Coordinates of C-alpha atoms in Angstrom, one line a residue:
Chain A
X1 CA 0.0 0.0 0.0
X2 CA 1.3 3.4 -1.1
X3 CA 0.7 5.1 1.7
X4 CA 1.2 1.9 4.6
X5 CA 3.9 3.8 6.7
X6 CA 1.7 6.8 7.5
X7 CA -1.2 4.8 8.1
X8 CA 0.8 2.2 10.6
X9 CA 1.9 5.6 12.5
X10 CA -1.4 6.9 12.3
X11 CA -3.1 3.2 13.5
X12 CA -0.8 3.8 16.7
X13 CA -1.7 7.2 17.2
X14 CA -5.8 6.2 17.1
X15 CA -5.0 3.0 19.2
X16 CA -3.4 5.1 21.6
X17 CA -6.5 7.7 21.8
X18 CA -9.3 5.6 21.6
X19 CA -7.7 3.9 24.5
X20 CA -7.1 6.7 26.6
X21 CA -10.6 7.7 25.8
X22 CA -12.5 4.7 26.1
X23 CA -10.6 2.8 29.0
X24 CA -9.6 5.8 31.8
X25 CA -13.3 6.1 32.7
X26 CA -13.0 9.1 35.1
X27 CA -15.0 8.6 38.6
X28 CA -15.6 10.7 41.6
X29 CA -18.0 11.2 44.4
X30 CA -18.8 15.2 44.2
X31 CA -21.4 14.6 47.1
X32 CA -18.6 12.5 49.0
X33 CA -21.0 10.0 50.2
X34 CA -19.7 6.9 48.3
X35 CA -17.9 4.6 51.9
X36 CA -16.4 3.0 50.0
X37 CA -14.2 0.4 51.3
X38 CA -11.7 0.8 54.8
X39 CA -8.3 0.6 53.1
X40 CA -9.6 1.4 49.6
X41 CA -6.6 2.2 47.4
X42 CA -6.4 4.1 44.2
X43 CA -2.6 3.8 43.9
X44 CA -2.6 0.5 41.8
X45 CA -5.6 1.9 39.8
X46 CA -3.9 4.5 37.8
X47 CA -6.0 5.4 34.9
X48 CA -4.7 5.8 32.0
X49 CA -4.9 9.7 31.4
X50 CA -2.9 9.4 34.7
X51 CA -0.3 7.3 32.9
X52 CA 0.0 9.2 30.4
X53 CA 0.0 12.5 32.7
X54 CA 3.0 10.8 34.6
X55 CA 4.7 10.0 31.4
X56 CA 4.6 13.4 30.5
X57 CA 6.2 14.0 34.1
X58 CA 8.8 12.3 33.3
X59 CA 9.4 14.2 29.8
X60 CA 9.1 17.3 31.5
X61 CA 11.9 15.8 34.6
X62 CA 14.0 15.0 31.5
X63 CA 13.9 18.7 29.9
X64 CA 14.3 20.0 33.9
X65 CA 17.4 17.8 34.4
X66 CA 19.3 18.6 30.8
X67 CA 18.9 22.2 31.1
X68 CA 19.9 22.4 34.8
X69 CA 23.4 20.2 33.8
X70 CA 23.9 22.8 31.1
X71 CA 23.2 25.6 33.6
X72 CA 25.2 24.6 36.5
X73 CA 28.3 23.5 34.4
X74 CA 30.6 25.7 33.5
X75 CA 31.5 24.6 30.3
X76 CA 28.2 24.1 27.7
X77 CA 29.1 20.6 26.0
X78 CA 27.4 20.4 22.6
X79 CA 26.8 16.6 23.8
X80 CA 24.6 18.0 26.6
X81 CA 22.8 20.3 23.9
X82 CA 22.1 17.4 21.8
X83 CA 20.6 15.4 24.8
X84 CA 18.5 18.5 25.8
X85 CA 17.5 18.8 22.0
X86 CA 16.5 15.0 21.4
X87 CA 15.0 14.8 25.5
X88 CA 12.8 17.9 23.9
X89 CA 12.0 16.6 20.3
X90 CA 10.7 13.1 22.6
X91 CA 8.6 15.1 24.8
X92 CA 7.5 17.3 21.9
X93 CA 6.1 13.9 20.0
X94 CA 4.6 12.3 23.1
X95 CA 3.4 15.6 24.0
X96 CA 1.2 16.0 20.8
X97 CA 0.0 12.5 20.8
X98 CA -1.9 13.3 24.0
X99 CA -5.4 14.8 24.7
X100 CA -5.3 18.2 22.8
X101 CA -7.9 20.4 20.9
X102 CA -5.5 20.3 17.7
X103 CA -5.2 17.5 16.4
X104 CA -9.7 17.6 16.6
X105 CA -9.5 21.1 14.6
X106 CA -7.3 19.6 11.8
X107 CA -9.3 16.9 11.0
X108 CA -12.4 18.5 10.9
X109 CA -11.2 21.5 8.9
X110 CA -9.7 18.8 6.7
X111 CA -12.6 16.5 6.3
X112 CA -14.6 19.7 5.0
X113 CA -11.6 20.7 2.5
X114 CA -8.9 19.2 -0.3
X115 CA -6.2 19.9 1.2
X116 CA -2.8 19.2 -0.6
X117 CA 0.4 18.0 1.2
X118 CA 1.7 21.7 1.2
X119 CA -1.5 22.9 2.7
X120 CA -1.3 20.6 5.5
X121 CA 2.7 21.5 6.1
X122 CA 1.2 25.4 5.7
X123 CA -1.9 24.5 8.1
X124 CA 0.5 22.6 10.7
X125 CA 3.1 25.3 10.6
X126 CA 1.2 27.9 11.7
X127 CA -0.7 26.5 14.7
X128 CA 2.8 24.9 16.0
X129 CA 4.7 28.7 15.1
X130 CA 1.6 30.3 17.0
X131 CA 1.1 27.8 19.9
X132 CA 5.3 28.0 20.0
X133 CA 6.0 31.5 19.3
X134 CA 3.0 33.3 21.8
X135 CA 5.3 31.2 24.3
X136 CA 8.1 33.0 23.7
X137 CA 6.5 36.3 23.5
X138 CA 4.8 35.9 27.1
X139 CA 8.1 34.4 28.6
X140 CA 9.9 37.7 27.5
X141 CA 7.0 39.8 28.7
X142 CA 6.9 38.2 32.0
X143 CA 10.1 38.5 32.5
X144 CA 10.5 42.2 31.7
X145 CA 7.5 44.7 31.2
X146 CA 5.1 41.9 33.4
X147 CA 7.3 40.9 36.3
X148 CA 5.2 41.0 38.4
X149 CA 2.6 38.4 37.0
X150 CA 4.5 35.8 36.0
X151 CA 3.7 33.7 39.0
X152 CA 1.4 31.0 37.9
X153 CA 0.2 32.8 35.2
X154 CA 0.2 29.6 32.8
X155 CA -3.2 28.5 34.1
X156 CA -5.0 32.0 34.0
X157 CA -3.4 32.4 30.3
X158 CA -4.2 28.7 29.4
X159 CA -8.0 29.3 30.5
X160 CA -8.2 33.0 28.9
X161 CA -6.5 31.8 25.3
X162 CA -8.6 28.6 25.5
X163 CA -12.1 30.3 25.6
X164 CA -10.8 32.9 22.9
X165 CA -10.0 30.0 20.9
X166 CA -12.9 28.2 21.2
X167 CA -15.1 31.3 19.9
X168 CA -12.6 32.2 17.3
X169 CA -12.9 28.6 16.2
X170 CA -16.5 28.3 16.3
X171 CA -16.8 32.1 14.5
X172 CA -14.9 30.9 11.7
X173 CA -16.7 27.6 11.7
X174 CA -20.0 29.5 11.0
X175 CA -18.5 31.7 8.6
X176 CA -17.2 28.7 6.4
X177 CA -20.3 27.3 6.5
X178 CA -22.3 29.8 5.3
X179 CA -20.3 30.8 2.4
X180 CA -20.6 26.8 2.0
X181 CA -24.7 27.1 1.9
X182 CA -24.5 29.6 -0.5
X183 CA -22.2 28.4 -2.8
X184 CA -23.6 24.6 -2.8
X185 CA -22.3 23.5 -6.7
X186 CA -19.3 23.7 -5.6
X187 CA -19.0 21.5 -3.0
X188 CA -17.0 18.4 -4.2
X189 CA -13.8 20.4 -5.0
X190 CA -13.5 23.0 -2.2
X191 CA -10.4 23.9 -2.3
X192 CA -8.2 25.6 0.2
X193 CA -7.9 29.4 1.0
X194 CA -4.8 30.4 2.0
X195 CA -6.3 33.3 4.2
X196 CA -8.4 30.0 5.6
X197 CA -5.7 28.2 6.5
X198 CA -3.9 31.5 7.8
X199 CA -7.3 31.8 10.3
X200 CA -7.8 27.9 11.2
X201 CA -3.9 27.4 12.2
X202 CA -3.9 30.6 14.0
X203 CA -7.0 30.2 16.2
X204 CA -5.9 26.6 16.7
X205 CA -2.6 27.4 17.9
X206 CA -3.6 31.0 20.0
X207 CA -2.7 29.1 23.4
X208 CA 0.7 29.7 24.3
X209 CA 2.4 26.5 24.6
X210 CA 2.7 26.2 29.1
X211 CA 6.0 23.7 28.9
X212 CA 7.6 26.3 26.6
X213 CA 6.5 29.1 28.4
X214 CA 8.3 27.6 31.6
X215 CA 10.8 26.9 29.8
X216 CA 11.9 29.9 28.1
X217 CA 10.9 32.0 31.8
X218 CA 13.4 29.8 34.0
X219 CA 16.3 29.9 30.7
X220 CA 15.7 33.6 31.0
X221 CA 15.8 33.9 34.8
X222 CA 19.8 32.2 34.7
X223 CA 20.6 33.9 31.3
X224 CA 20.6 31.0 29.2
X225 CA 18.1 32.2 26.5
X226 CA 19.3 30.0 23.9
X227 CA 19.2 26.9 26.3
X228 CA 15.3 27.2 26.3
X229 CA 15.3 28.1 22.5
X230 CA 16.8 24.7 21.6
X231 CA 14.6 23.1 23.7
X232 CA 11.3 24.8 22.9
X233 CA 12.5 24.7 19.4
X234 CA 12.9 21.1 19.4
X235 CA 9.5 20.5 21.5
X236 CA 8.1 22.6 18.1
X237 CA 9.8 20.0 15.8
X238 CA 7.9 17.1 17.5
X239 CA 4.9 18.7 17.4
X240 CA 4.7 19.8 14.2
X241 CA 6.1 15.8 13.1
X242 CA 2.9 14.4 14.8
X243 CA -0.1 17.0 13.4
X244 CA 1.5 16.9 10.3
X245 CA 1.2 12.8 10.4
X246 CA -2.7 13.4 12.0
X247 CA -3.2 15.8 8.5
X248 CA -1.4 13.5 5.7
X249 CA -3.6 10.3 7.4
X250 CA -6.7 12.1 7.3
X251 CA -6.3 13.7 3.7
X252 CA -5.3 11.2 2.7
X253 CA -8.2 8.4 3.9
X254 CA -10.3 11.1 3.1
X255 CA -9.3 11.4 -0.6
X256 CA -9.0 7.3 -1.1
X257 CA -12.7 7.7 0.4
X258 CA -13.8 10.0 -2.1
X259 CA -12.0 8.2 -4.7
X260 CA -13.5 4.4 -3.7
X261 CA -17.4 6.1 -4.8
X262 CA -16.6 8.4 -7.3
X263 CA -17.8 6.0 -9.9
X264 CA -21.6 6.2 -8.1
X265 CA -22.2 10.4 -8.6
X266 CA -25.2 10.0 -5.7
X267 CA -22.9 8.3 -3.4
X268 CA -20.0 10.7 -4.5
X269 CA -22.2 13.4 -3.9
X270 CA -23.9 12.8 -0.4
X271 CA -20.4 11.9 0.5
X272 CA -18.1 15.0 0.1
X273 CA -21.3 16.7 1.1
X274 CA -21.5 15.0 3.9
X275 CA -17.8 15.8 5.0
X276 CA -18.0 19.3 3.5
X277 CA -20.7 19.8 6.0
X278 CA -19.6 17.7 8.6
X279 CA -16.3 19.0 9.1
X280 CA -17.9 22.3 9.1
X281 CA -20.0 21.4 11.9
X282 CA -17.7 19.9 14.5
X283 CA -15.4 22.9 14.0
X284 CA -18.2 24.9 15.2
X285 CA -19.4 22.3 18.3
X286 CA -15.7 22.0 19.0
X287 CA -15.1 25.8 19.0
X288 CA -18.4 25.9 21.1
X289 CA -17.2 22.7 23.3
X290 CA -13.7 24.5 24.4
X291 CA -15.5 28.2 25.1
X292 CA -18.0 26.1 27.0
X293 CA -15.2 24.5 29.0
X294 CA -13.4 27.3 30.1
X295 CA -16.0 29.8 30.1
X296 CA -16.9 28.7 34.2
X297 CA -13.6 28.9 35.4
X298 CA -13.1 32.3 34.3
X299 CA -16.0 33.7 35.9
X300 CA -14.8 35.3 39.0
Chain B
X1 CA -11.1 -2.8 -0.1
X2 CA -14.4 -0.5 0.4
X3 CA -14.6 -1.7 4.2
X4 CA -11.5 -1.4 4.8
X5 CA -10.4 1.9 3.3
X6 CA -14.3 3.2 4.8
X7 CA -12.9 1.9 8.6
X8 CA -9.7 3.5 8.2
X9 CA -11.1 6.5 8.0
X10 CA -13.8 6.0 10.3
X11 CA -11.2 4.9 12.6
X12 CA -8.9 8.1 12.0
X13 CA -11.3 10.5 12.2
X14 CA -12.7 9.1 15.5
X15 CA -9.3 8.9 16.8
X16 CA -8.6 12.7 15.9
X17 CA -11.5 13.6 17.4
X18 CA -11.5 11.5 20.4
X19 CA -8.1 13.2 21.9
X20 CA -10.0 16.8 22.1
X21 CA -9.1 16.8 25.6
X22 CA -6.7 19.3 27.6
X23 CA -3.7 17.7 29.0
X24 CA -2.2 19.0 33.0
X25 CA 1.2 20.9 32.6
X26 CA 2.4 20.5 36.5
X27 CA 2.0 17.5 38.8
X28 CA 2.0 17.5 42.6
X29 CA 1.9 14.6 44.6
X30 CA -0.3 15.2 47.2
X31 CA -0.8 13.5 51.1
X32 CA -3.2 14.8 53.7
X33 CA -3.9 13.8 57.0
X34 CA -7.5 14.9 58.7
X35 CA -7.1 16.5 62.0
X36 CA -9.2 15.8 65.2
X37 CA -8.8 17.1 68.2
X38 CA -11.9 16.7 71.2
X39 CA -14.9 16.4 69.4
X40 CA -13.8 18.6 66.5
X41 CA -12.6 18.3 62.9
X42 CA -10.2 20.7 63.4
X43 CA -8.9 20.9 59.5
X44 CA -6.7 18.4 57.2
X45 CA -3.4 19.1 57.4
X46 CA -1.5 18.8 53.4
X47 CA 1.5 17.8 51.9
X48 CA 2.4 18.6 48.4
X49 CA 5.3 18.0 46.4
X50 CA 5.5 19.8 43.2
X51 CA 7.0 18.4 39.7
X52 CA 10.8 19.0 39.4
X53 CA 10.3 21.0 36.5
X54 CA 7.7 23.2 38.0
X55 CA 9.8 23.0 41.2
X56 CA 13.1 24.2 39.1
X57 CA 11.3 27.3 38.1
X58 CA 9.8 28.4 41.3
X59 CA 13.4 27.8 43.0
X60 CA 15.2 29.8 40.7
X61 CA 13.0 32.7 41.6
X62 CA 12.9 32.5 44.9
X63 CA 16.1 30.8 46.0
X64 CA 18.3 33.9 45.4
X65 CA 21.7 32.6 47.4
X66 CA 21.2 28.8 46.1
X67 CA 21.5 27.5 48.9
X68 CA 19.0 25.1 48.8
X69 CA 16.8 26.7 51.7
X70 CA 14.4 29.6 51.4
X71 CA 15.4 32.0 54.4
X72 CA 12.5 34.1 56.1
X73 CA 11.9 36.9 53.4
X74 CA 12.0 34.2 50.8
X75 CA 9.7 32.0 52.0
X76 CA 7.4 35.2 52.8
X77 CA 7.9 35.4 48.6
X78 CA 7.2 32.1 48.2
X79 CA 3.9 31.6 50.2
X80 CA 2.7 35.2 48.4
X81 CA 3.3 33.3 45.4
X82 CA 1.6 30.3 46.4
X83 CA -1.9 33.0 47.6
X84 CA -1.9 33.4 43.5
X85 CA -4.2 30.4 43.7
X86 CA -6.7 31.5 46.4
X87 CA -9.1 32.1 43.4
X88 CA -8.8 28.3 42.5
X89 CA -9.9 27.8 46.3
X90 CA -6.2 26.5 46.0
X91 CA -7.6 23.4 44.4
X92 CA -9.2 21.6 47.6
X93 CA -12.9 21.3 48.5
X94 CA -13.5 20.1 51.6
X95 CA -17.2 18.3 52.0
X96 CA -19.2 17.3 55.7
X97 CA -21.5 14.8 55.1
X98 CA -21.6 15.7 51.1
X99 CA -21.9 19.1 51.8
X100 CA -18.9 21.8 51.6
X101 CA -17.3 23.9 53.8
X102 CA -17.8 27.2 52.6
X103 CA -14.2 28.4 52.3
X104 CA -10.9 27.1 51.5
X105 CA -8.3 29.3 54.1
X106 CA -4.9 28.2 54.4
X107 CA -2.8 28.4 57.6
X108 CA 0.9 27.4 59.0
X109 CA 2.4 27.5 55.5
X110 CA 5.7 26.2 54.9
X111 CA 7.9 25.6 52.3
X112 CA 11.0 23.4 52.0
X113 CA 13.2 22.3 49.0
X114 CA 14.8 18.7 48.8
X115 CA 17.9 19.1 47.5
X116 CA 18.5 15.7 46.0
X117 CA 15.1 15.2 44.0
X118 CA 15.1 19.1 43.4
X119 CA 11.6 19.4 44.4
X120 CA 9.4 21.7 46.1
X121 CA 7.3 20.6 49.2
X122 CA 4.5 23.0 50.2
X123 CA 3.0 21.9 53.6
X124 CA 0.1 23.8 55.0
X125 CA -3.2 23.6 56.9
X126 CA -7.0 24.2 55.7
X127 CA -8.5 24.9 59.3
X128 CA -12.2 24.1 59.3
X129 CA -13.3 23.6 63.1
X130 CA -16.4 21.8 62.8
X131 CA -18.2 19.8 65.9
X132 CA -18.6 16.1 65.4
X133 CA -22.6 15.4 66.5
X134 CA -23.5 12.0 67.2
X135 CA -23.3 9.5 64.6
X136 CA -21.4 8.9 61.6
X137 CA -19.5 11.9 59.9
X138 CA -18.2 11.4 56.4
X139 CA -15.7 14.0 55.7
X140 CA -13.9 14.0 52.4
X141 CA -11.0 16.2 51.1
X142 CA -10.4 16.6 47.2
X143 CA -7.9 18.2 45.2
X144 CA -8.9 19.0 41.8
X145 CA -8.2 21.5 39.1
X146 CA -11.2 21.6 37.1
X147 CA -9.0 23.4 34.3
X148 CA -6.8 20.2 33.4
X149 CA -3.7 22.1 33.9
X150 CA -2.5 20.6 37.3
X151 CA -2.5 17.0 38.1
X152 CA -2.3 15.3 41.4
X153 CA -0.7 11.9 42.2
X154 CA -0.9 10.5 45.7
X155 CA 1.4 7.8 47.8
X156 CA -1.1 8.1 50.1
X157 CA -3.5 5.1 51.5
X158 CA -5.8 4.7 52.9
X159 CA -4.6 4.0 56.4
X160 CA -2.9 7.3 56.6
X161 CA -5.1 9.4 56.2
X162 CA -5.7 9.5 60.0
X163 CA -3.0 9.9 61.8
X164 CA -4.0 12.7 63.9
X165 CA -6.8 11.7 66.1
X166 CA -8.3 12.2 69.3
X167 CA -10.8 11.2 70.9
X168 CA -12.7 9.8 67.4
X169 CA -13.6 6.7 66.3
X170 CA -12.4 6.3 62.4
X171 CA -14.6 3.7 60.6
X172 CA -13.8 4.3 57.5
X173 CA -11.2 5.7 54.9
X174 CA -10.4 5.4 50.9
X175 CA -8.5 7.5 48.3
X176 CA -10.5 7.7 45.2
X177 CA -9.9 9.2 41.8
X178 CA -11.9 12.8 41.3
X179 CA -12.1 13.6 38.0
X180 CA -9.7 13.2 35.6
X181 CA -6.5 14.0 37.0
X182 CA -8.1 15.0 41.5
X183 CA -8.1 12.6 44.2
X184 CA -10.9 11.9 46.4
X185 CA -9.2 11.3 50.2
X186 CA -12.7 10.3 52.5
X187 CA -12.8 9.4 56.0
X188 CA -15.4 8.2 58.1
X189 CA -15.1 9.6 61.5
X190 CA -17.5 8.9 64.9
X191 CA -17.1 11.4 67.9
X192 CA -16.0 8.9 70.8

């Protein structure tokens, strides 16, 4: 199969979410009247989001350790750069492959568009250089004309830049499909706007990246700017290698899709209708899922 | 080749679509211990060790000389830093008999760093005060950030959750997951 290496990646990648979705069942007890059992144990029930949040611990211990060798040695080795950078590009790739609104927003702008290879790299780009490089702003903000509210400001930005883009998302989503109801011949070969793509990837991306954010604050706090920049640019690199498999796999099995009925014109029809719509459509209830979500804890 | 090609992309899309979760960014490992003294909950008493990474950051700010130990106007920095999450009720609810206790207020705060894991360890206390009646009080402690961007681990069992008692019977106890990344720590206490 031409295309068997991106879709053996892409089998892990869905393995790996349906599982954390389907299998780490959250529970609780708000009312806290569940007994439960004396001696009752949670410790050798990990779900797996908590797995997967401790394997991300560890990433993140990695990054600590390899940038706190470089600081506290007096000489910089390149061989402790390279660790730091490969650590980085690691935690970058597990890091995407985890619960995240962008890998959602890509396939269903993707499902709704033809998108070629070079749109996807374009698409991808931006939301990893906007998620990346609002990091970097804020970090150097913080640490000069903001001082003073640096301190834990990750999880007040996080919730702030995740509501704005939810609506921004959801906006556009309504947008594109309007223009879509009105121009309805055109449907089977929508092709990409570059201003679209310019819109999708940067309301995708619009929250600052928290790991890089750290991470460029405490390089600037010991004056090792370039320390963090390797490692934030190499947490970029694996990012941007993992959406850009999630956008080949989909365009791709979306196109063999389309290709598979285009013999039957109905079914060809209802089809990339369907996904013109569709895709459409869960942009919008995704945009109006993550204003939703954060939209409570913001209130005062 | 139609069902196969039609499931991989049913299978890709719902994959995609499935991770729309957030993911936490710092992890503390958290271990309380209710408090009772004569007939009254007096509070729960909490230990939390931040993430090394987290931990790294909050050291470099605040531990000036490096030497591993926050002096007195250090600490005072650190603890004024830690007040930054009063509006997350610093991510603890505290529920009598399913019902919570109105605020979250945090006493005796203390700070230490371990110089070999190069962590953080906050301790402090959430005073509550309430007066055990007759019969069985279930009293449960959670930490929880509803946001997704903190997660909590715990050592902690269930037989440890107690270790301050006086003059209470303790029936009951478990440590449950809250949520998707909180802990549920539950006691069932009886006034003596």
């Amino acid at each position: 199969m031409k295309h068997s290496k991106f879709i053996l990646l892409y089998v892990f990648l869905v393995s790996f979410g349906i599982s954390l979705c389907y299998c780490a069942v959250p529970s609780g007890q708000p009312n806290g009247i569940d007994r439960g059992v004396k001696g009752d144990s949670l410790s050798s029930e990990k779900t797996l989001f908590r797995k997967f949040a401790d394997y991300q611990k560890k990433g993140r211990v990695a990054i600590s350790r390899a940038m706190r060798k470089l600081r506290k040695s007096s000489n910089v080795s390149v061989y402790a750069f390279v660790w730091l950078f490969l650590f980085s590009f690691g935690y970058g790739i597990f890091h995407a492959l985890g619960p995240g609104h962008g890998k959602a927003i890509i396939t269903f702008y993707l499902l709704h568009c033809k998108a070629s290879i070079r749109d996807a790299v374009k698409l991808v780009g931006i939301i990893v250089f906007t998620h990346t490089a609002l990091a970097v702003i804020f970090a150097f903000l913080f640490y000069t004309i903001l001082r003073g509210m640096k301190d834990m400001a990750g999880i007040t930005m996080q919730n702030y830049f995740s509501f704005a883009s939810g609506i921004v998302v959801a906006i556009i989503g309504i947008v594109l499909l309007l223009k879509e109801i009105k121009n309805k011949d055109v449907r089977n070969s929508i092709a990409v706007s570059d201003t679209n793509i310019y819109l999708m990837g940067i309301s995708a991306g619009i929250v600052p990246c928290p790991i890089s954010l750290a991470i460029m604050l405490i390089a600037l706090s010991t004056g090792m700017w370039y320390v963090g920049f390797t490692a934030v640019l190499a947490i970029s690199l694996g990012l941007a290698l993992v959406l850009f498999l999630v956008a080949v796999c989909i365009e791709k099995s979306r196109d063999g899709l389309l290709k598979l009925v285009a013999s039957n014109n109905r079914i060809s029809r209802f089809i990339s209708n369907g996904l013109a719509y569709g895709g459409l459509i869960g942009v919008i209830l995704l945009g109006i899922f993550l204003a939703a979500f954060y939209f409570p804890v913001m209130l005062p | 080749m139609y069902i196969r090609k039609t499931c991989l992309f049913i299978v890709f899309v719902l994959g995609s679509i499935n991770l729309a979760f957030a993911h936490p960014h710092v992890a503390i490992d958290t271990h309380p211990v209710f408090v009772f003294d004569n007939g009254y909950f007096k509070g729960v008493s909490v230990t939390w060790t931040w993430d090394e990474f987290f931990s790294d950051q909050v050291i470099v700010d605040y531990d000036k000389n490096e030497n591993d130990k926050f002096e007195p106007e250090e600490l005072a920095k650190v603890e004024e830093f830690f007040h930054n999450i009063k509006d997350y009720s610093y991510f603890s609810e505290i529920k009598i008999n399913g019902q919570d206790v109105a605020e979250i207020k945090i006493e005796q705060f203390s700070a230490k760093i371990n110089p070999f894991e190069y962590t953080l360890t906050y301790t402090f206390f959430i005073p509550v005060n309430f007066k055990l009646t007759d019969g069985d009080m279930i009293i449960s402690y959670i930490n929880n950030d509803p946001t997704i961007y903190i997660s909590f681990s715990t050592e902690c069992t269930a037989e440890g959750l107690d270790e301050e008692t006086k003059n209470v019977d303790i029936f009951d106890s478990s440590v449950k997951n809250h949520s998707y990344y909180g802990y549920q720590f539950m006691i069932v206490a009886h006034k003596k």
